[in-house]
Amino acid sequence: MLTVSRLTKRFGGFTALNEVSFEVKEGEILGLIGPNGSGKTTCFNCVSGVLAPTAGTIRFLGDDIAGLTPDRICHRGLTRTFQIPRPFRKLSIADNVAVAAHYGATERTSEAEARRRALQVLDLVGLPTDSAALPTQLGAGGLKKLELARALATGPKLLLADESLGGLDPGEMASAADMLRRVRGELGITIVWVEHIMATLMRVVDRVVVLDHGEKIAEGRPRDVAEDPRVIEAYLGEKIVLE
Amino acid sequence: MSATPGRIAFATVVAFLGIAPFLPMAGMKQYMLHVVIQIFIWTFIGQAWSLMGRFGLVSLGHGAFLGIGAYATTLLWNFYGLTPWIGSLVAVALAVVMAFLVAYPCSRFGIIGHYFALTTLAVGEVVRLLIIAERDWTGGSLGVTLKAAGDASFIALQYADKQVWYYVGLVLWLAGLWVWARLDRSMARAAMEAIGEDETAAASVGIRVTRFKLWLTVLSAALTALGGVAYAQYITYVNPETLSGIGVSLRIVFAVVLGGMYSLLGPTVGTALTIALSEWLRIVFGVKFIGMAETIYGLLLVIFIIFLPAGIYGSLADLVRRRRRPAAAPATA
Amino acid sequence: MIDPIFLLEAAVNGIMLGGVLALLALGLNLIFGVLDVVWIAYVDLVMVSMYAVYFTVMVYGWPLWLGGLAGVALGVVLGLLVHVLIITPILDSPPVNQLLATGGLLFFIQSFATFLWTTDHRSVRIALPPLEIAGIFVSYARLISFVLSIAVMIGLYLFLTRTYIGTAMRAVSQDRGAMALMGANPQRVYLVTSAVGGAMAGVAAVLLSIQYSVHPYFGAAFGPITFMICVLGGLGNMVGAFVASFIMSEIIAIGGVVWSTEMGYVIAFALFIVMMFVRPGGIFARRQ
Amino acid sequence: MLELRNVTAGYGAFTALWDVTLAVERGEAVAVVGPNGAGKTTLLRVISGVIAPRGGDFVFEDAPLGGRPAHEIVAHGIAHVPEGRRLFPALTVTENLKMGAFLRSARKDFRDSLERVYALFPVLAERHRQRAGSLSGGEQQMLAVGRALMSRPRLILFDEPSMGLAPVMVLRLFDLIRRVREEGYTILIVEQNVRQVLKLVDRAYLLEVGRVKMHGRAAELSEQDFVRKAYVGL
Amino acid sequence: GRDAGAQGQTIKIGVLFDHSGPFAAAGSLNVWRGAKMMIDLTNEKGGVLGKYKIVQVDGDSQSKTEAAINEAERLLNVEKVDILAGVYSSAHAVPLAEKVDKQKKFLWITTAIADAVFKDRNLQYAFRPQTNSGLFGEASVQYVASHSSAKLKRAVKELRVAIIYEDGPYGAGVASSNESEAKKQGMQITLKEGYSAQAPDLSSLVTKLRAARPDVLFHTGYNPDIALFLRQAKEQGLRVKAYIGHGAGHSQLNKLKEAFGNDIEAFHTVDPPAAQLVDAKKLKTGLGALTNEMVKRYKTFEPAMARDAIAPHVSMGFNNMHVLLNDVLPRAIQKHGGFGPDALAKAARETDIPEGGTMQGYGVKFHPPGHAMAGQNMRAFAAVFQVQEGTFKHVFPEVIATGAPILPLPASSPWAAR
Ligand SMILES: Nc1ncnc2c1ncn2[C@@H]1O[C@H](COP(=O)(O)OP(=O)(O)OP(=O)(O)O)[C@@H](O)[C@H]1O
Ligand SMILES: Nc1ncnc2c1ncn2[C@@H]1O[C@H](COP(=O)(O)OP(=O)(O)OP(=O)(O)O)[C@@H](O)[C@H]1O
Ligand SMILES: [Mg+2]
Ligand SMILES: [Mg+2]
């Protein structure tokens, strides 16, 4: 569904991504992990159109989308969340989601329909559906959920989730992981997921891609990757046990 | 569900509409009429400006559109005898082209905030300087007078009778209110708010940032140009100083912000107040204390903006709202 | 068509004019950069300080250097006053409000100056001889302000990058709350900024006094161009503003000789617009 | 060293903390845990002076600090690593660290502190001229911790410092906090990574909907069935 | 105010000038003072025809066109003045004349000189006893031409002249008549250029002028720009044989002196004659005494000013108001039955004051309706003044000359060509 090949991104003299290639298959949850600064967010930025890649191609559903603007890419069915939440602070929580539902959908929905969808999504991620509350009243966890809700409201085929669980308490985390699974299962949305919380991530994803210093160092099933010595050294720090 | 600010505003407008058509007949003084007409026209222009301003697209160059509107119709009439009814279409078209030229690169390259304000300020200055430099056509800083077409002419849209202009102004004002309200109630408002806050995030949820900003700028510019046409036809004289450049641009912004750009009646209240205030102060002080009238005017502007940050109307509306629903005031962390 | 020596002279004059503009732009840009507020009335504060120089020197007969000091001192006081009375209450308001509050101040200063001192033009009369080098005439007064503005700019640069309070001035503009967590009182940092900005206005006033007569509408002549220089150089970017001053002044000077004074400005402003599109963050901004 | 008695605080009409009583002894490490929205961040904000408490007493080293502004509280020796890092994005890494040492008392040791921070986080030394805003999320977190250390505080407040860090970095971070602790700093830490943090600290408080639900020695607390299920379980 | 008994006995005159803004100091205030002095004087004598008291209602145009228009509206429609008089700036006069005429109200322009105010507009109710800008530009060029070969040692056809002006209607108007007259005389125009009165820098203009090497420089400007220009010209070594200014800023002698001291010796300005400089013997009897009255009264405003240094603007206000109050108004009342706009306009059209009939020396007769300049005084002329020993002297035309011209600029002048 998404094919990234030889993706390179430079900032001035610094190479944040160096010829990274990977593929996302329809219906899977792909984990994208790597140490801090390894280029995960940069990769999301390039794929979602926030940054123009320096080189390489990005094919989504058969078309090359490298260099398109984020809104175009969104309309094709690819959305992302932001690692550091970027809510629209002046809009109510419900409007944050409704506006995404209205303008982000591949096919333009009516405003009333968009609002209805927004409520469904809010319900799905577990945010209050009280329409007047502002995002400023949300804590760190709430903001993460709002990010996710906004992305889901656009009705994507592929979701790039950047640290959606960071900052959630263990209880919330469990339910959020569960929710991601449901998103894939019930809504049929393919997911690329960046997360540092291995215990959760490794149990949910089908495959993992590991970046380090802008290069892909490993790819495969979670169990195999978790045992890869390069990954342990660069990223995990210790051997983790996946039950 | 009784007295929300929206309802109060609506009721006020309706009440005013009830009496508005009869006001001039009650023997309103010519001078009063003159002031009220100006309030109508400048409010319309202010409303046009606030369409952009309230979403963080603070333009300090609306004088450019105003000038284009006013000069285009005037020159077309003077040189080619083209009726302002068609001339104003040309004027609007020109303003739209100009708006496009400014807005496209601005939104494409993400020029926002102070940069947008000051870029548009430069645009306004360039238009003013060009009007002056092209003095063979435009009369330079001397300005041009509309070629007279008798006391009342529909073709030339010239009426010596101020009552006619009163109704024209009233219609314009209502049209401005309508456009404002239309936009305010649509989802487009939410989209624009989103863009105003965070363009990247807005684009990432599928909002067409460039297109939205273009569309809004073009709409605002077109209406402003129309306002310029109306003003020129009423005053029958255009000059670069009153219709272009920084001075007039700031004056528009002032009026709107003073009234409150986030509310329906804000621009009206602000424009009426600034015009009435400056007229009143000038009359009170006359030539007794030179400079005092403007001093007080400036001082009042500063004080209003400091103590009523949401504008006069906006702050009042907030007050009503807060009384009704003592909600959590957003804390600054 | 025009003798190259005159073009050269125009270029030299452009550099000198740039010195004047740089001086104005630096102070404004400092405040821009730190407080994130556009002091629309900045050049009008300069005007008030120029009156101080005029009155002390011409009316009370102080020596120029003492009058100059008085001008700078008044600049500092005005900067502080503007900050405490106008900016502090609206620090959290939307930018347009801040823009307009100082815009109202502009009306106020202009008219109050008219009220106090009438619209007469007043000049500090000092006789500086013309300076001729190889057929090129250079104005002494401008040479002085050019040299001084470079000195002030270097001083400012060192202040902003080397000292704690200078760095804090840049930091506080980005996150006021976080700066408080560093143990800095943001209010105090703002006050220092406004005082330094005011002092810059004072220095500019002194140097302008020996070149121009002062009147209540003095600000209108220098205001717009000063803003544009700040933006062209990148808001808050000191070096950028400095270079932008010279770019603008060269265009005005050379454009003025080759075409006309007016066209010089049109070209400068047009270039400004084009540059905004090419380099929205100012000439020295890193494209992201 | 730090003592809060019946502190109440909130935002506008909303009350986020009710009657919180809490104490931290010199040299101790104390954790505050609890679900999202429990008021943990609010608690730290009250201590560092970002928001003023509505009621109750707040004493640090015998000085009553309740309601003092943030910059004064820092001068008393409390540093705060805030939630969401709050770096100065346009300043370089070094300049951010310099601002950490803004206090007059910290300036004279600037060089020394800088070296220590760079030793702890070599990445920061590598990127010392890069603008903080363009650092990766994890790098930013390191910088935020480093910056707080620069003021040479006696009490450090950490608000979810491990958020967004790679596992290897989380290990190092807890390691680092342990070392910081051993150097004699007193630590109050808010964390979601309950399992790790309970290994690190002496005592812990469990906060729920603005109230202290439970507190005790870390080891005892992690034994509690209830805590175990909700927060350590994963 | 009016008291009930004297209802019909008062005439309300709206006096519209710039009391604030840049025009105030450039002459507007001085004209207002002149006008006010004349109104006061008339009232002290019992009013027009000894019984109609004048009520003066002031308006402040603030040097802004829209303020001028609003003030005019207010004076005409709220204050209900019978006559609107004044208007300093041509930029204001152009739209005002049209608007007031449309409302069929009487407008008496004392100062603004641009041709454009009347040209091809066939106004019925607007009149201007004052010279028009065309005459300004012509007077100065003719003056230079008449002394070219004798004093400047150049044949007229070889004389190199440059024309610079502020680009407003005033400067542009004078400059274009400078140009056409210079062409007519066959002079070589090496440069003609406008600039904005608010330009912060004129050094490139100076450089261009130096490249153009003119013998004579014609300049029209307000005040700050003149000071700036002269200062930069001095520092950048611009040297000419003669420097001729045209009214406005160039006529404010004390302001120029404040900035340049005695360096301005032998400078010129062009303006309607200043009454106090005109030889009273050449005028109708009695006018000399009136001039003395003006000078005496002006002392209350500027006690220290020398008689000859008083700006011609004072005379414009004083004299033109005199014509209105002592010629037009009495005739309107006596012959046309009142002081309504129509009576006033009729009376104005009948005005026929011969040369030497006003304190400023010129006569008054207005171009009739249908004429390209209908409403303009066809007998007005402009005088060339020169600064001699610190005060103004008339040097042109010969009839009113009170001093011999000093040409070329004396070597002591920093702008003098060697
Ligand atoms: N705009 C930019 N300019 C310069 N360097 C940048 C920019 N954006 C990112 N970088 C650098 O690129 C590298 C990769 O950053 P990125 O944000 O993609 O990391 P990441 O893998 O998401 O890390 P984390 O897990 O910490 O979020 C980092 O070293 C960062 O400093
Ligand atoms: N600025 C604010 N304005 C209004 N309410 C706020 C604000 N900040 C926090 N709150 C509210 O206060 C309560 C406590 O928030 P706080 O941030 O202290 O929780 P937390 O325990 O730190 O949560 P998290 O684990 O998500 O960081 C929450 O219900 C939140 O909605
Ligand atoms: Mg990242
Ligand atoms: Mg928190």
mmCIF file of C-alpha atoms in Angstrom, chain C residues 38-261:
data_model
loop_
_atom_site.group_PDB
_atom_site.id
_atom_site.type_symbol
_atom_site.label_atom_id
_atom_site.label_comp_id
_atom_site.label_asym_id
_atom_site.label_seq_id
_atom_site.Cartn_x
_atom_site.Cartn_y
_atom_site.Cartn_z
ATOM 1 C CA VAL C 38 5.750 45.891 16.958
ATOM 2 C CA TRP C 39 6.224 49.346 18.390
ATOM 3 C CA ILE C 40 4.581 51.235 15.593
ATOM 4 C CA ALA C 41 5.376 54.437 17.457
ATOM 5 C CA TYR C 42 9.092 53.720 17.730
ATOM 6 C CA VAL C 43 10.241 56.445 15.379
ATOM 7 C CA ASP C 44 7.968 58.839 17.199
ATOM 8 C CA LEU C 45 9.810 58.156 20.427
ATOM 9 C CA VAL C 46 12.926 59.085 18.499
ATOM 10 C CA MET C 47 11.169 62.294 17.566
ATOM 11 C CA VAL C 48 10.473 63.151 21.201
ATOM 12 C CA SER C 49 14.105 62.562 22.080
ATOM 13 C CA MET C 50 15.103 64.817 19.227
ATOM 14 C CA TYR C 51 13.070 67.562 20.827
ATOM 15 C CA ALA C 52 15.005 66.970 24.016
ATOM 16 C CA VAL C 53 18.258 67.496 22.156
ATOM 17 C CA TYR C 54 16.873 70.579 20.472
ATOM 18 C CA PHE C 55 15.624 72.195 23.645
ATOM 19 C CA THR C 56 18.657 71.443 25.763
ATOM 20 C CA VAL C 57 21.115 72.568 23.123
ATOM 21 C CA MET C 58 19.349 75.409 21.362
ATOM 22 C CA VAL C 59 17.159 76.821 24.116
ATOM 23 C CA TYR C 60 19.102 76.096 27.282
ATOM 24 C CA GLY C 61 22.461 76.300 25.618
ATOM 25 C CA TRP C 62 23.896 73.003 26.833
ATOM 26 C CA PRO C 63 26.859 71.632 24.943
ATOM 27 C CA LEU C 64 25.914 69.090 22.302
ATOM 28 C CA TRP C 65 27.347 66.082 24.104
ATOM 29 C CA LEU C 66 25.367 66.895 27.222
ATOM 30 C CA GLY C 67 22.212 67.487 25.224
ATOM 31 C CA GLY C 68 22.919 64.194 23.514
ATOM 32 C CA LEU C 69 23.119 62.419 26.844
ATOM 33 C CA ALA C 70 19.841 64.015 27.825
ATOM 34 C CA GLY C 71 18.328 62.688 24.601
ATOM 35 C CA VAL C 72 19.531 59.166 25.329
ATOM 36 C CA ALA C 73 18.331 59.364 28.918
ATOM 37 C CA LEU C 74 14.912 60.485 27.762
ATOM 38 C CA GLY C 75 14.911 57.597 25.299
ATOM 39 C CA VAL C 76 15.459 55.167 28.160
ATOM 40 C CA VAL C 77 12.704 56.720 30.228
ATOM 41 C CA LEU C 78 10.286 56.676 27.302
ATOM 42 C CA GLY C 79 11.103 53.067 26.531
ATOM 43 C CA LEU C 80 10.375 52.096 30.108
ATOM 44 C CA LEU C 81 7.186 54.123 30.206
ATOM 45 C CA VAL C 82 5.852 52.632 27.018
ATOM 46 C CA HIS C 83 6.547 49.197 28.324
ATOM 47 C CA VAL C 84 5.078 49.634 31.756
ATOM 48 C CA LEU C 85 2.026 51.627 30.742
ATOM 49 C CA ILE C 86 1.103 50.120 27.421
ATOM 50 C CA ILE C 87 2.797 46.850 26.696
ATOM 51 C CA THR C 88 2.630 45.141 30.083
ATOM 52 C CA PRO C 89 -1.163 45.119 30.282
ATOM 53 C CA ILE C 90 -1.506 43.608 26.819
ATOM 54 C CA LEU C 91 1.352 41.129 26.688
ATOM 55 C CA ASP C 92 -1.096 38.288 26.279
ATOM 56 C CA SER C 93 -3.388 40.005 23.805
ATOM 57 C CA PRO C 94 -3.390 39.069 20.140
ATOM 58 C CA PRO C 95 -0.569 40.679 18.122
ATOM 59 C CA VAL C 96 -2.924 42.977 16.277
ATOM 60 C CA ASN C 97 -3.976 44.570 19.554
ATOM 61 C CA GLN C 98 -0.393 45.224 20.491
ATOM 62 C CA LEU C 99 0.234 46.665 17.074
ATOM 63 C CA LEU C 100 -2.686 49.006 17.450
ATOM 64 C CA ALA C 101 -2.037 50.056 21.015
ATOM 65 C CA THR C 102 1.291 51.412 19.911
ATOM 66 C CA GLY C 103 -0.437 52.771 16.821
ATOM 67 C CA GLY C 104 -2.727 54.747 19.121
ATOM 68 C CA LEU C 105 0.371 55.885 20.937
ATOM 69 C CA LEU C 106 1.644 57.183 17.633
ATOM 70 C CA PHE C 107 -1.426 59.376 17.213
ATOM 71 C CA PHE C 108 -1.048 60.462 20.781
ATOM 72 C CA ILE C 109 2.619 61.401 20.550
ATOM 73 C CA GLN C 110 2.193 63.217 17.246
ATOM 74 C CA SER C 111 -0.712 65.275 18.423
ATOM 75 C CA PHE C 112 0.582 65.916 21.874
ATOM 76 C CA ALA C 113 3.830 67.131 20.353
ATOM 77 C CA THR C 114 1.767 69.419 18.140
ATOM 78 C CA PHE C 115 -0.053 70.666 21.173
ATOM 79 C CA LEU C 116 3.108 71.294 23.176
ATOM 80 C CA TRP C 117 5.518 72.495 20.552
ATOM 81 C CA THR C 118 3.336 73.400 17.543
ATOM 82 C CA THR C 119 4.145 72.165 14.088
ATOM 83 C CA ASP C 120 7.225 74.350 13.682
ATOM 84 C CA HIS C 121 10.336 72.716 12.388
ATOM 85 C CA ARG C 122 13.247 73.064 14.709
ATOM 86 C CA SER C 123 16.830 72.341 13.985
ATOM 87 C CA VAL C 124 19.941 72.084 16.024
ATOM 88 C CA ARG C 125 22.225 74.335 14.058
ATOM 89 C CA ILE C 126 25.729 73.013 13.951
ATOM 90 C CA ALA C 127 28.121 73.801 11.157
ATOM 91 C CA LEU C 128 29.951 70.816 9.805
ATOM 92 C CA PRO C 129 32.090 71.491 6.749
ATOM 93 C CA PRO C 130 31.624 69.422 3.594
ATOM 94 C CA LEU C 131 34.056 66.596 3.194
ATOM 95 C CA GLU C 132 35.407 66.034 -0.285
ATOM 96 C CA ILE C 133 37.428 62.998 -1.172
ATOM 97 C CA ALA C 134 38.459 62.512 -4.785
ATOM 98 C CA GLY C 135 35.488 64.416 -6.126
ATOM 99 C CA ILE C 136 33.035 62.584 -3.918
ATOM 100 C CA PHE C 137 31.248 64.588 -1.289
ATOM 101 C CA VAL C 138 30.411 62.914 1.971
ATOM 102 C CA SER C 139 28.387 64.388 4.781
ATOM 103 C CA TYR C 140 30.264 64.665 8.065
ATOM 104 C CA ALA C 141 27.150 64.190 10.109
ATOM 105 C CA ARG C 142 26.379 61.020 8.256
ATOM 106 C CA LEU C 143 29.893 59.748 8.565
ATOM 107 C CA ILE C 144 29.665 60.211 12.296
ATOM 108 C CA SER C 145 26.364 58.410 12.578
ATOM 109 C CA PHE C 146 27.603 55.665 10.323
ATOM 110 C CA VAL C 147 30.625 54.998 12.494
ATOM 111 C CA LEU C 148 28.609 55.254 15.664
ATOM 112 C CA SER C 149 25.873 52.975 14.453
ATOM 113 C CA ILE C 150 28.423 50.306 13.654
ATOM 114 C CA ALA C 151 29.920 50.689 17.094
ATOM 115 C CA VAL C 152 26.511 50.490 18.724
ATOM 116 C CA MET C 153 25.565 47.483 16.666
ATOM 117 C CA ILE C 154 28.728 45.620 17.634
ATOM 118 C CA GLY C 155 28.124 46.491 21.241
ATOM 119 C CA LEU C 156 24.565 45.279 20.993
ATOM 120 C CA TYR C 157 25.599 42.070 19.304
ATOM 121 C CA LEU C 158 28.100 41.300 22.030
ATOM 122 C CA PHE C 159 25.554 42.185 24.648
ATOM 123 C CA LEU C 160 22.964 39.846 23.185
ATOM 124 C CA THR C 161 25.239 36.886 22.626
ATOM 125 C CA ARG C 162 27.773 37.139 25.415
ATOM 126 C CA THR C 163 25.908 38.277 28.477
ATOM 127 C CA TYR C 164 23.371 36.345 30.486
ATOM 128 C CA ILE C 165 20.786 39.051 30.415
ATOM 129 C CA GLY C 166 21.299 39.473 26.665
ATOM 130 C CA THR C 167 20.717 35.776 25.996
ATOM 131 C CA ALA C 168 17.805 35.877 28.399
ATOM 132 C CA MET C 169 16.306 38.641 26.296
ATOM 133 C CA ARG C 170 16.259 36.314 23.335
ATOM 134 C CA ALA C 171 15.078 33.355 25.382
ATOM 135 C CA VAL C 172 12.205 35.124 27.050
ATOM 136 C CA SER C 173 10.720 35.951 23.688
ATOM 137 C CA GLN C 174 10.362 32.268 22.955
ATOM 138 C CA ASP C 175 8.986 31.008 26.229
ATOM 139 C CA ARG C 176 8.240 33.425 28.955
ATOM 140 C CA GLY C 177 7.083 30.801 31.428
ATOM 141 C CA ALA C 178 10.171 28.685 30.980
ATOM 142 C CA MET C 179 12.390 31.680 31.548
ATOM 143 C CA ALA C 180 10.762 32.156 34.922
ATOM 144 C CA LEU C 181 11.679 28.561 35.724
ATOM 145 C CA MET C 182 15.293 29.499 35.030
ATOM 146 C CA GLY C 183 15.145 32.017 37.837
ATOM 147 C CA ALA C 184 14.805 35.096 35.682
ATOM 148 C CA ASN C 185 12.054 37.546 36.370
ATOM 149 C CA PRO C 186 10.530 37.981 32.896
ATOM 150 C CA GLN C 187 9.250 41.424 33.836
ATOM 151 C CA ARG C 188 12.763 42.539 34.595
ATOM 152 C CA VAL C 189 14.082 41.144 31.337
ATOM 153 C CA TYR C 190 11.385 43.015 29.480
ATOM 154 C CA LEU C 191 12.211 46.191 31.298
ATOM 155 C CA VAL C 192 15.874 45.891 30.423
ATOM 156 C CA THR C 193 14.924 45.271 26.809
ATOM 157 C CA SER C 194 12.664 48.280 26.660
ATOM 158 C CA ALA C 195 15.292 50.430 28.297
ATOM 159 C CA VAL C 196 17.951 49.298 25.837
ATOM 160 C CA GLY C 197 15.519 49.794 22.954
ATOM 161 C CA GLY C 198 14.717 53.233 24.304
ATOM 162 C CA ALA C 199 18.393 54.051 24.636
ATOM 163 C CA MET C 200 18.888 53.068 21.001
ATOM 164 C CA ALA C 201 16.073 55.431 20.096
ATOM 165 C CA GLY C 202 17.865 58.102 22.081
ATOM 166 C CA VAL C 203 21.161 57.533 20.291
ATOM 167 C CA ALA C 204 19.365 57.596 16.959
ATOM 168 C CA ALA C 205 17.682 60.828 17.983
ATOM 169 C CA VAL C 206 20.970 62.506 18.773
ATOM 170 C CA LEU C 207 22.505 61.505 15.471
ATOM 171 C CA LEU C 208 19.388 62.452 13.544
ATOM 172 C CA SER C 209 19.283 65.830 15.254
ATOM 173 C CA ILE C 210 22.480 66.889 13.570
ATOM 174 C CA GLN C 211 21.078 65.987 10.181
ATOM 175 C CA TYR C 212 17.384 66.772 10.234
ATOM 176 C CA SER C 213 15.035 69.303 11.683
ATOM 177 C CA VAL C 214 12.495 67.888 14.045
ATOM 178 C CA HIS C 215 8.739 68.343 13.890
ATOM 179 C CA PRO C 216 5.788 66.335 15.183
ATOM 180 C CA TYR C 217 5.432 64.402 11.919
ATOM 181 C CA PHE C 218 9.032 63.346 11.765
ATOM 182 C CA GLY C 219 8.050 59.726 12.302
ATOM 183 C CA ALA C 220 6.076 59.504 9.075
ATOM 184 C CA ALA C 221 9.206 59.930 6.995
ATOM 185 C CA PHE C 222 11.199 57.145 8.614
ATOM 186 C CA GLY C 223 8.542 54.826 10.015
ATOM 187 C CA PRO C 224 7.585 52.633 7.071
ATOM 188 C CA ILE C 225 11.086 52.139 5.793
ATOM 189 C CA THR C 226 12.300 51.227 9.264
ATOM 190 C CA PHE C 227 9.664 48.523 9.592
ATOM 191 C CA MET C 228 10.467 47.104 6.245
ATOM 192 C CA ILE C 229 14.131 46.900 7.053
ATOM 193 C CA CYS C 230 13.360 44.982 10.195
ATOM 194 C CA VAL C 231 11.256 42.497 8.302
ATOM 195 C CA LEU C 232 13.678 42.196 5.436
ATOM 196 C CA GLY C 233 16.461 41.448 7.846
ATOM 197 C CA GLY C 234 14.269 39.032 9.743
ATOM 198 C CA LEU C 235 12.349 40.113 12.815
ATOM 199 C CA GLY C 236 14.678 40.039 15.750
ATOM 200 C CA ASN C 237 17.704 39.299 13.605
ATOM 201 C CA MET C 238 20.188 42.039 14.380
ATOM 202 C CA VAL C 239 22.761 41.308 11.723
ATOM 203 C CA GLY C 240 20.001 40.879 9.187
ATOM 204 C CA ALA C 241 18.527 44.264 10.007
ATOM 205 C CA PHE C 242 21.933 45.846 9.711
ATOM 206 C CA VAL C 243 22.586 44.398 6.286
ATOM 207 C CA ALA C 244 19.019 45.105 5.164
ATOM 208 C CA SER C 245 19.499 48.773 6.055
ATOM 209 C CA PHE C 246 22.312 49.006 3.605
ATOM 210 C CA ILE C 247 20.530 47.092 0.889
ATOM 211 C CA MET C 248 17.509 49.359 1.150
ATOM 212 C CA SER C 249 19.539 52.537 1.374
ATOM 213 C CA GLU C 250 21.677 51.578 -1.613
ATOM 214 C CA ILE C 251 18.601 50.949 -3.710
ATOM 215 C CA ILE C 252 17.096 54.231 -2.644
ATOM 216 C CA ALA C 253 20.309 56.107 -3.303
ATOM 217 C CA ILE C 254 21.286 54.557 -6.610
ATOM 218 C CA GLY C 255 17.705 54.139 -7.818
ATOM 219 C CA GLY C 256 17.201 57.784 -6.941
ATOM 220 C CA VAL C 257 20.080 58.847 -9.157
ATOM 221 C CA VAL C 258 19.362 56.545 -12.055
ATOM 222 C CA TRP C 259 15.587 57.036 -12.082
ATOM 223 C CA SER C 260 13.972 59.342 -9.578
ATOM 224 C CA THR C 261 13.750 59.657 -5.828
#
